[in-house]
PDB file of C-alpha atoms in Angstrom:
ATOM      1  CA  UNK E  13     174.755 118.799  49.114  1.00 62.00           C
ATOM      2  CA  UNK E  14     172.032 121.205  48.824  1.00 87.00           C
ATOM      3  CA  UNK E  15     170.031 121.756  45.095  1.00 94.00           C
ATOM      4  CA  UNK E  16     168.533 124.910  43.798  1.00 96.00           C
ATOM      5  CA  UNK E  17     166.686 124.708  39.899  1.00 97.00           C
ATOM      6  CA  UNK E  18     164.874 127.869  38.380  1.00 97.00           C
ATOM      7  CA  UNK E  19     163.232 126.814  35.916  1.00 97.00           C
ATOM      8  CA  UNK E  20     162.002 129.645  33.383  1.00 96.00           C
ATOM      9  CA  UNK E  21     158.952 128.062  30.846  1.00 95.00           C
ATOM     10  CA  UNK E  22     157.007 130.121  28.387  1.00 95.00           C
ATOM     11  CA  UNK E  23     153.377 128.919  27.751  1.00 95.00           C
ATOM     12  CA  UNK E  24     153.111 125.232  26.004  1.00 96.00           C
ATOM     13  CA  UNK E  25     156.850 124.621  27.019  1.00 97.00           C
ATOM     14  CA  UNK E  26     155.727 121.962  30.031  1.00 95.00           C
ATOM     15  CA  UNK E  27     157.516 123.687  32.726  1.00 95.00           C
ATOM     16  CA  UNK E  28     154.067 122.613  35.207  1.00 91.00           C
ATOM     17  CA  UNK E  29     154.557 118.660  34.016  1.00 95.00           C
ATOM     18  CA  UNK E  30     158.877 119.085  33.903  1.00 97.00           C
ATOM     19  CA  UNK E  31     159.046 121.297  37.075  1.00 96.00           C
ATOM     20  CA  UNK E  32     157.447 118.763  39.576  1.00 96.00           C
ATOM     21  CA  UNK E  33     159.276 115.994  37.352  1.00 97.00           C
ATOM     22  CA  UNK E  34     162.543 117.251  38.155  1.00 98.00           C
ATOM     23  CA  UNK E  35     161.980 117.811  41.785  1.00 97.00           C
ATOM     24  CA  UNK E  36     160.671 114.666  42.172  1.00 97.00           C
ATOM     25  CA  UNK E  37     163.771 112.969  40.576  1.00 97.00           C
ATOM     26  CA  UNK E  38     166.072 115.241  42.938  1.00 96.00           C
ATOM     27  CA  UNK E  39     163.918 114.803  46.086  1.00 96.00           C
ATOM     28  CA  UNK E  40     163.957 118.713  46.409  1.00 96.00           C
ATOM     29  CA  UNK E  41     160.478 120.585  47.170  1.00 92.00           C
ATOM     30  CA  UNK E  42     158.824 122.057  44.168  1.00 93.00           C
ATOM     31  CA  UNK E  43     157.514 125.908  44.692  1.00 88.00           C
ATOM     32  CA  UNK E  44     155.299 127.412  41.911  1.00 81.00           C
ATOM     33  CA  UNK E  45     151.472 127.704  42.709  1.00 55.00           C
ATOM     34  CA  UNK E  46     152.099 127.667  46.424  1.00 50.00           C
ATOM     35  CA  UNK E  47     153.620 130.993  46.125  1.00 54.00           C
ATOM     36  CA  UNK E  48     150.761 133.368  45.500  1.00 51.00           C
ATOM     37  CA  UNK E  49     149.091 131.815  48.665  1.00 48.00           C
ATOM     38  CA  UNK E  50     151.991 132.494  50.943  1.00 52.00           C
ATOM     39  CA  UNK E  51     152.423 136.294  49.984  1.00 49.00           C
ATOM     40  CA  UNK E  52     148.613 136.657  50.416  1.00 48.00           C
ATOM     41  CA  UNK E  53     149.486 135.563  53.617  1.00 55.00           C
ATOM     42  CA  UNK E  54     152.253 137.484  54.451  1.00 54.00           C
ATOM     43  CA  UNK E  55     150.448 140.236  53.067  1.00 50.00           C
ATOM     44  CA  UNK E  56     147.231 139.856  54.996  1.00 50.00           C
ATOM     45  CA  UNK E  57     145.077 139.950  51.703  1.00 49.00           C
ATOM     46  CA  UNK E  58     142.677 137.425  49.983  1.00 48.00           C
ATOM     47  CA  UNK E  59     145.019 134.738  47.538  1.00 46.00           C
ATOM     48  CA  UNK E  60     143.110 136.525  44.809  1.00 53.00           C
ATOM     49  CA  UNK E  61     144.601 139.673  44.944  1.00 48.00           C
ATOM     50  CA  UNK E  62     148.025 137.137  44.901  1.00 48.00           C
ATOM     51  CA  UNK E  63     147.105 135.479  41.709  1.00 49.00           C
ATOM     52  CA  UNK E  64     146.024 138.814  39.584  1.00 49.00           C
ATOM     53  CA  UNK E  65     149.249 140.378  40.936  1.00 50.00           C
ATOM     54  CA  UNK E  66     152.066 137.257  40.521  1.00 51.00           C
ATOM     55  CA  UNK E  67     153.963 137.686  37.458  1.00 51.00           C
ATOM     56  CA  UNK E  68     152.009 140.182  36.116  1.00 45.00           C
ATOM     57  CA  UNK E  69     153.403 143.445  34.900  1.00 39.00           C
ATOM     58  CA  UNK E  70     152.633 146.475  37.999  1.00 40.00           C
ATOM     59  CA  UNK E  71     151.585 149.720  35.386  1.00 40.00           C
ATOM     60  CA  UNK E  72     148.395 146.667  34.241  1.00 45.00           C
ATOM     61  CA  UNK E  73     147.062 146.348  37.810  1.00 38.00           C
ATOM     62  CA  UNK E  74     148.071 148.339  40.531  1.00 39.00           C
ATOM     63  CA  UNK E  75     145.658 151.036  39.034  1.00 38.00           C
ATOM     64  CA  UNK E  76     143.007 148.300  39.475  1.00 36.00           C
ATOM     65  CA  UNK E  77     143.802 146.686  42.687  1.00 36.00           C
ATOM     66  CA  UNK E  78     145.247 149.655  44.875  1.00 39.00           C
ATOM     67  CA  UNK E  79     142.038 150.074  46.537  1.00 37.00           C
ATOM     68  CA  UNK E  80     139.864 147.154  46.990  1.00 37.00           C
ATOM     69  CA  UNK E  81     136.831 146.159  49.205  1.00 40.00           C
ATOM     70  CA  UNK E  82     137.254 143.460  52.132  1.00 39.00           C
ATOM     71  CA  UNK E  83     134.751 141.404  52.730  1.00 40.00           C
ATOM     72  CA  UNK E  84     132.940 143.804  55.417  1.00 36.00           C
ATOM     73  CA  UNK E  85     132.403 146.106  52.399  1.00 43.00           C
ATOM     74  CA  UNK E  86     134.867 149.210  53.038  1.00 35.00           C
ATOM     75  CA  UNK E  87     137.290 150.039  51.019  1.00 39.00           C
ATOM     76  CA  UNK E  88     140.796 150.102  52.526  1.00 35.00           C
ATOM     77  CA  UNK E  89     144.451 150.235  50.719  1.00 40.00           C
ATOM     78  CA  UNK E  90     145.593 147.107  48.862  1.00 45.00           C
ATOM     79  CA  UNK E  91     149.295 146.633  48.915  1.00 47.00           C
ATOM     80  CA  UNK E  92     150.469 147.509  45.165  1.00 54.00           C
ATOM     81  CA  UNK E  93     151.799 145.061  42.860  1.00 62.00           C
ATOM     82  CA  UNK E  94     155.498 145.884  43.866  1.00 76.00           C
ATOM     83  CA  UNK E  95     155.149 144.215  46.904  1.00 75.00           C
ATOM     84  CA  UNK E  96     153.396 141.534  45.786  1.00 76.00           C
ATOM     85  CA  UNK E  97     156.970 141.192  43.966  1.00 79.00           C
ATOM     86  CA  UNK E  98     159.164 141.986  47.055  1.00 83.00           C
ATOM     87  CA  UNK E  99     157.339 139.793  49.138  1.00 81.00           C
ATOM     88  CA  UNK E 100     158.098 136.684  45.991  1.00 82.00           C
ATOM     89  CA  UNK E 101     161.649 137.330  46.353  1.00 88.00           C
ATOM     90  CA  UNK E 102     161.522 137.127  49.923  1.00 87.00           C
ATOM     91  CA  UNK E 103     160.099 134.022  49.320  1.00 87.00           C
ATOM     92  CA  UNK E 104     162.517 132.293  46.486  1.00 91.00           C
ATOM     93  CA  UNK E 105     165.287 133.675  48.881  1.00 92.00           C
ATOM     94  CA  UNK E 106     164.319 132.074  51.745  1.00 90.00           C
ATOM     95  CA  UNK E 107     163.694 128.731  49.631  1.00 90.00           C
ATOM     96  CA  UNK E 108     166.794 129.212  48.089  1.00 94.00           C
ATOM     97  CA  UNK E 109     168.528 129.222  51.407  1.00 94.00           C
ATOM     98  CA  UNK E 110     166.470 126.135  52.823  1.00 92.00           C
ATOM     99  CA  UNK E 111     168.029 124.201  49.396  1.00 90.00           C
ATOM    100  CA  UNK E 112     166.462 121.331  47.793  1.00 94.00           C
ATOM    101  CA  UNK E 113     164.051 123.240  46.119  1.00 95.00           C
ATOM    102  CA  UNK E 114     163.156 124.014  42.093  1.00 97.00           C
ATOM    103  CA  UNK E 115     161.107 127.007  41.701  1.00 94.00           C
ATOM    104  CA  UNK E 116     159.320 127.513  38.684  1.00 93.00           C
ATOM    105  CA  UNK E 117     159.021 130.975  37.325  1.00 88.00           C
ATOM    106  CA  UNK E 118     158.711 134.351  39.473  1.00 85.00           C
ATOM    107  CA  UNK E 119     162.029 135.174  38.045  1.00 91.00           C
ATOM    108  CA  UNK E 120     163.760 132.951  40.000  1.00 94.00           C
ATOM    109  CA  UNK E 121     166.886 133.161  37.794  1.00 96.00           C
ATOM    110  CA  UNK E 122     167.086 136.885  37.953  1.00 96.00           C
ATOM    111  CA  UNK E 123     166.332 136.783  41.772  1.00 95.00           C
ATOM    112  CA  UNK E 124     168.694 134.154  42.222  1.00 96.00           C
ATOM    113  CA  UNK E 125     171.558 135.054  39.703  1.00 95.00           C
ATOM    114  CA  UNK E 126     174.347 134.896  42.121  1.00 93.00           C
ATOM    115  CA  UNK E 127     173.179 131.741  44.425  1.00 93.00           C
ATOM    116  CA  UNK E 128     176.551 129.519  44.403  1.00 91.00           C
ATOM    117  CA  UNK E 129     175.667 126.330  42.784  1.00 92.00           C
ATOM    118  CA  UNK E 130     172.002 127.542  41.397  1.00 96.00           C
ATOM    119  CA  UNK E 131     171.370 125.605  38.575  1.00 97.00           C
ATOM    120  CA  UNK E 132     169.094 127.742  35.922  1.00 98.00           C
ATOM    121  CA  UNK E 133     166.808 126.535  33.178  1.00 98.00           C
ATOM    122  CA  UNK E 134     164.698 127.678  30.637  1.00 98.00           C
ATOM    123  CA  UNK E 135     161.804 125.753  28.442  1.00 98.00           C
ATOM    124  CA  UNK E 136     161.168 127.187  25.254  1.00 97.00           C
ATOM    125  CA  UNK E 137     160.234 126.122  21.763  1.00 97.00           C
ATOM    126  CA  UNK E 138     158.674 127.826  18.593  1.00 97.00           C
ATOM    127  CA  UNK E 139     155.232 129.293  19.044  1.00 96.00           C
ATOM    128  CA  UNK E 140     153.134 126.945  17.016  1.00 97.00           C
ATOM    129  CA  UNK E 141     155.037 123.925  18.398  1.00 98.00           C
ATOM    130  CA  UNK E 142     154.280 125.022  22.060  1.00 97.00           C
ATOM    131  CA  UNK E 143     150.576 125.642  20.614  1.00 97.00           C
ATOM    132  CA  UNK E 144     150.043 121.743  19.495  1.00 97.00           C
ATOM    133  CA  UNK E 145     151.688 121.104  22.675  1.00 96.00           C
ATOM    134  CA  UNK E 146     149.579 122.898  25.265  1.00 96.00           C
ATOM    135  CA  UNK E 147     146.360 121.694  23.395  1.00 96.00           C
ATOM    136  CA  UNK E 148     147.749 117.676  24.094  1.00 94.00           C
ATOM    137  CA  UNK E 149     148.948 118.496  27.788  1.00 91.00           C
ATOM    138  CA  UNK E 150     145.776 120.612  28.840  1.00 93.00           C
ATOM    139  CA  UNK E 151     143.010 118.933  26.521  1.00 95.00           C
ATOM    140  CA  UNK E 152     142.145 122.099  24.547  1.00 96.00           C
ATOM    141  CA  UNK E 153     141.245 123.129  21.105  1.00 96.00           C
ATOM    142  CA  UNK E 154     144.064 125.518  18.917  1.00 96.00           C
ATOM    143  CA  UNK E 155     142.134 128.922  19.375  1.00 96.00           C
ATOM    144  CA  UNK E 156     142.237 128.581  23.074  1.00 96.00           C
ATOM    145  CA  UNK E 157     145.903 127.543  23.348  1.00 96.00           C
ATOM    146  CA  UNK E 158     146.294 130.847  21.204  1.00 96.00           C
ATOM    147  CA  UNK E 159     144.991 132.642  23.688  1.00 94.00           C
ATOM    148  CA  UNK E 160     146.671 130.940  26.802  1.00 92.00           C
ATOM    149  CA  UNK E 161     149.523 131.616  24.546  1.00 94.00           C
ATOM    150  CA  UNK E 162     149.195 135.164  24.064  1.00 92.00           C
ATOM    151  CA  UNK E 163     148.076 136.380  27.394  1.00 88.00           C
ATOM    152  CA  UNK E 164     150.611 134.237  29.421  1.00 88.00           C
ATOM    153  CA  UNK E 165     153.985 135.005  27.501  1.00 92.00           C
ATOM    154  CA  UNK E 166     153.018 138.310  27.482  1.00 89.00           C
ATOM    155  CA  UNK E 167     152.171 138.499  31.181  1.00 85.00           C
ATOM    156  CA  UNK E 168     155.812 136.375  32.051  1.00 86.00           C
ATOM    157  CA  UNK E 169     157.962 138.710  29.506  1.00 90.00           C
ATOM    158  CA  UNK E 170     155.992 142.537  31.254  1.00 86.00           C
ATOM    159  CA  UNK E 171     156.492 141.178  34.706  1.00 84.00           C
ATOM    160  CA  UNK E 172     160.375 140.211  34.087  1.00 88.00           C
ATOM    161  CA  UNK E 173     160.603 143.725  31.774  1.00 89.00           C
ATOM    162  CA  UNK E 174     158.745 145.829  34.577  1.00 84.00           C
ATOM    163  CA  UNK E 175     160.862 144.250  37.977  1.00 85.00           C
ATOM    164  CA  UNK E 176     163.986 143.432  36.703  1.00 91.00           C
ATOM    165  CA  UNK E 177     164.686 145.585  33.263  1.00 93.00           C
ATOM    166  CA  UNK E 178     165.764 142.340  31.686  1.00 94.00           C
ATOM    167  CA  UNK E 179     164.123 139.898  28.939  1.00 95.00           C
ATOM    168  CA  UNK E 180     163.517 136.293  30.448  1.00 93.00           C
ATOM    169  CA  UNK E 181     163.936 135.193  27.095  1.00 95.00           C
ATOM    170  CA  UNK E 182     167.254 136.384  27.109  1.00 97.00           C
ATOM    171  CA  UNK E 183     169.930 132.798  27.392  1.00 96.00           C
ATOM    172  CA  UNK E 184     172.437 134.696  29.059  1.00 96.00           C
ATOM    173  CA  UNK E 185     170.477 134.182  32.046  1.00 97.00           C
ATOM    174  CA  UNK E 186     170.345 130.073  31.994  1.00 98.00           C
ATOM    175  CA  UNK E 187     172.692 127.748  32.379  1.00 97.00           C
ATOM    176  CA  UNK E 188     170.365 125.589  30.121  1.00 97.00           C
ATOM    177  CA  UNK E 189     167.859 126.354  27.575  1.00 98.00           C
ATOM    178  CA  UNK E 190     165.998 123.709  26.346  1.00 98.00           C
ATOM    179  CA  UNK E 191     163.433 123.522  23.241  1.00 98.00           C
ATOM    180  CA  UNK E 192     161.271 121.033  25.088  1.00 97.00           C
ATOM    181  CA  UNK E 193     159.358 121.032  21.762  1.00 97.00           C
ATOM    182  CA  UNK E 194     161.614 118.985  20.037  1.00 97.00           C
ATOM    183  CA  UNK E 195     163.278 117.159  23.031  1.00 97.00           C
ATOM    184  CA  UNK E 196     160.630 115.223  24.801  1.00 97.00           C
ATOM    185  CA  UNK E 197     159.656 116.056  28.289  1.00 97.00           C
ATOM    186  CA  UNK E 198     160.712 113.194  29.773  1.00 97.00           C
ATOM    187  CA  UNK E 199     164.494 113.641  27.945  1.00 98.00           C
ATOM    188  CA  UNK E 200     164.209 117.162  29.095  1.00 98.00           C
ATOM    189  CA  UNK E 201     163.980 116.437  32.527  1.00 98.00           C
ATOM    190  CA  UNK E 202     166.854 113.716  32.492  1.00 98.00           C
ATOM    191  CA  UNK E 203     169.145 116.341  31.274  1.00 98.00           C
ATOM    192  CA  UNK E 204     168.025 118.666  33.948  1.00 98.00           C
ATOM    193  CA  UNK E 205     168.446 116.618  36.793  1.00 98.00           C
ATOM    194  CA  UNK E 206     171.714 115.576  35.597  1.00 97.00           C
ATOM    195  CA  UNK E 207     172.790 118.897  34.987  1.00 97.00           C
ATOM    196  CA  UNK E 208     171.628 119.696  38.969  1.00 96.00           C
ATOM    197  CA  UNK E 209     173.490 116.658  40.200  1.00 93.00           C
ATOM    198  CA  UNK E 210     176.732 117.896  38.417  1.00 91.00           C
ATOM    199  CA  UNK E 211     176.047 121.494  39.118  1.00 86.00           C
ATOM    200  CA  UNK E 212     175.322 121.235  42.675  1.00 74.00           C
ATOM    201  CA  UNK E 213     178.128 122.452  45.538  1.00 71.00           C
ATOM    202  CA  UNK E 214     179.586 119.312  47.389  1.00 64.00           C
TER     203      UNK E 214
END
């Protein structure tokens, strides 16, 4: 039996603490910040052209990043955010195909909408309650949650709007969506691993 979880999380919703949670629980890999360094790779640029690209809207920084220096100082062609974005899917797909895996983010629900036996989640909550949230899981103060807020849902919605023409808030794409607000965490991830184990193909 092979498991694949997406897990979809806007900002304060704990997909970072749930996501490993839940792969721990189902012995799968867990893929999420591993990502950007494997395109860079594949891509033969620095991981920090990854990280300003991944799941970040292309019209925002491709007009930035098209041309950037290397390190001996010339200025050579940058591959543009939409491969950045091909090169992700390659990536979930070939996870995906592995099995025992749960991705977090990068779409993975969209990319993987018609993987047999793909279990897909998504972490959500009301704004202020994923605000108090954030501030107890990362140890910050309200006005910078606000921020983290701000920047990273909009960043996660542009990038799913811009690739895929759909809203990743959208529950027709989840099999689950969870206000992991008002369910705690570790509740949240007992539902989701039971909801793998049933949803799994034999």
């Amino acid at each position: 039996m092979s498991t694949v979880v997406t897990i979809s999380a806007s900002y304060g919703a704990g997909g970072s603490w749930i996501g490993p949670e839940v792969a721990e629980r189902l012995g799968c890999r867990f893929v999420d910040r591993a990502i950007p360094v494997q395109v860079a790779e594949r891509l033969d640029v620095p991981v920090e052209h990854a990280h300003v690209h991944d799941e970040a809207a292309a019209p925002r920084f491709t007009r930035l990043l098209a041309r950037l220096p290397n390190t001996s100082g010339m200025v050579v062609p940058k591959p543009t955010t939409d491969a950045f974005c091909r090169e992700t899917e390659r990536l979930l797909i070939e996870a995906a195909d592995v099995g025992d895996v749960v991705v977090l983010g990068r779409a993975g629900a969209i990319v993987l909408r018609d993987r047999p036996g793909a279990l897909h989640v998504r972490l959500d909550g009301p704004g202020e309650a994923r605000v108090f949230q954030a501030m107890r899981v990362e140890d910050i103060d309200k006005d910078e949650a606000r921020r983290r807020q701000r920047s990273s849902d909009r960043a996660r919605i542009d990038y799913v709007k811009h690739f895929y023409r759909a809203d990743a808030r959208d529950p027709r794409h989840y099999h689950m969506v969870l206000d992991s607000t008002a369910v705690a965490m570790p509740t949240c991830v007992d539902l989701i691993v039971t909801a793998a184990r049933a949803h799994a193909p034999a």
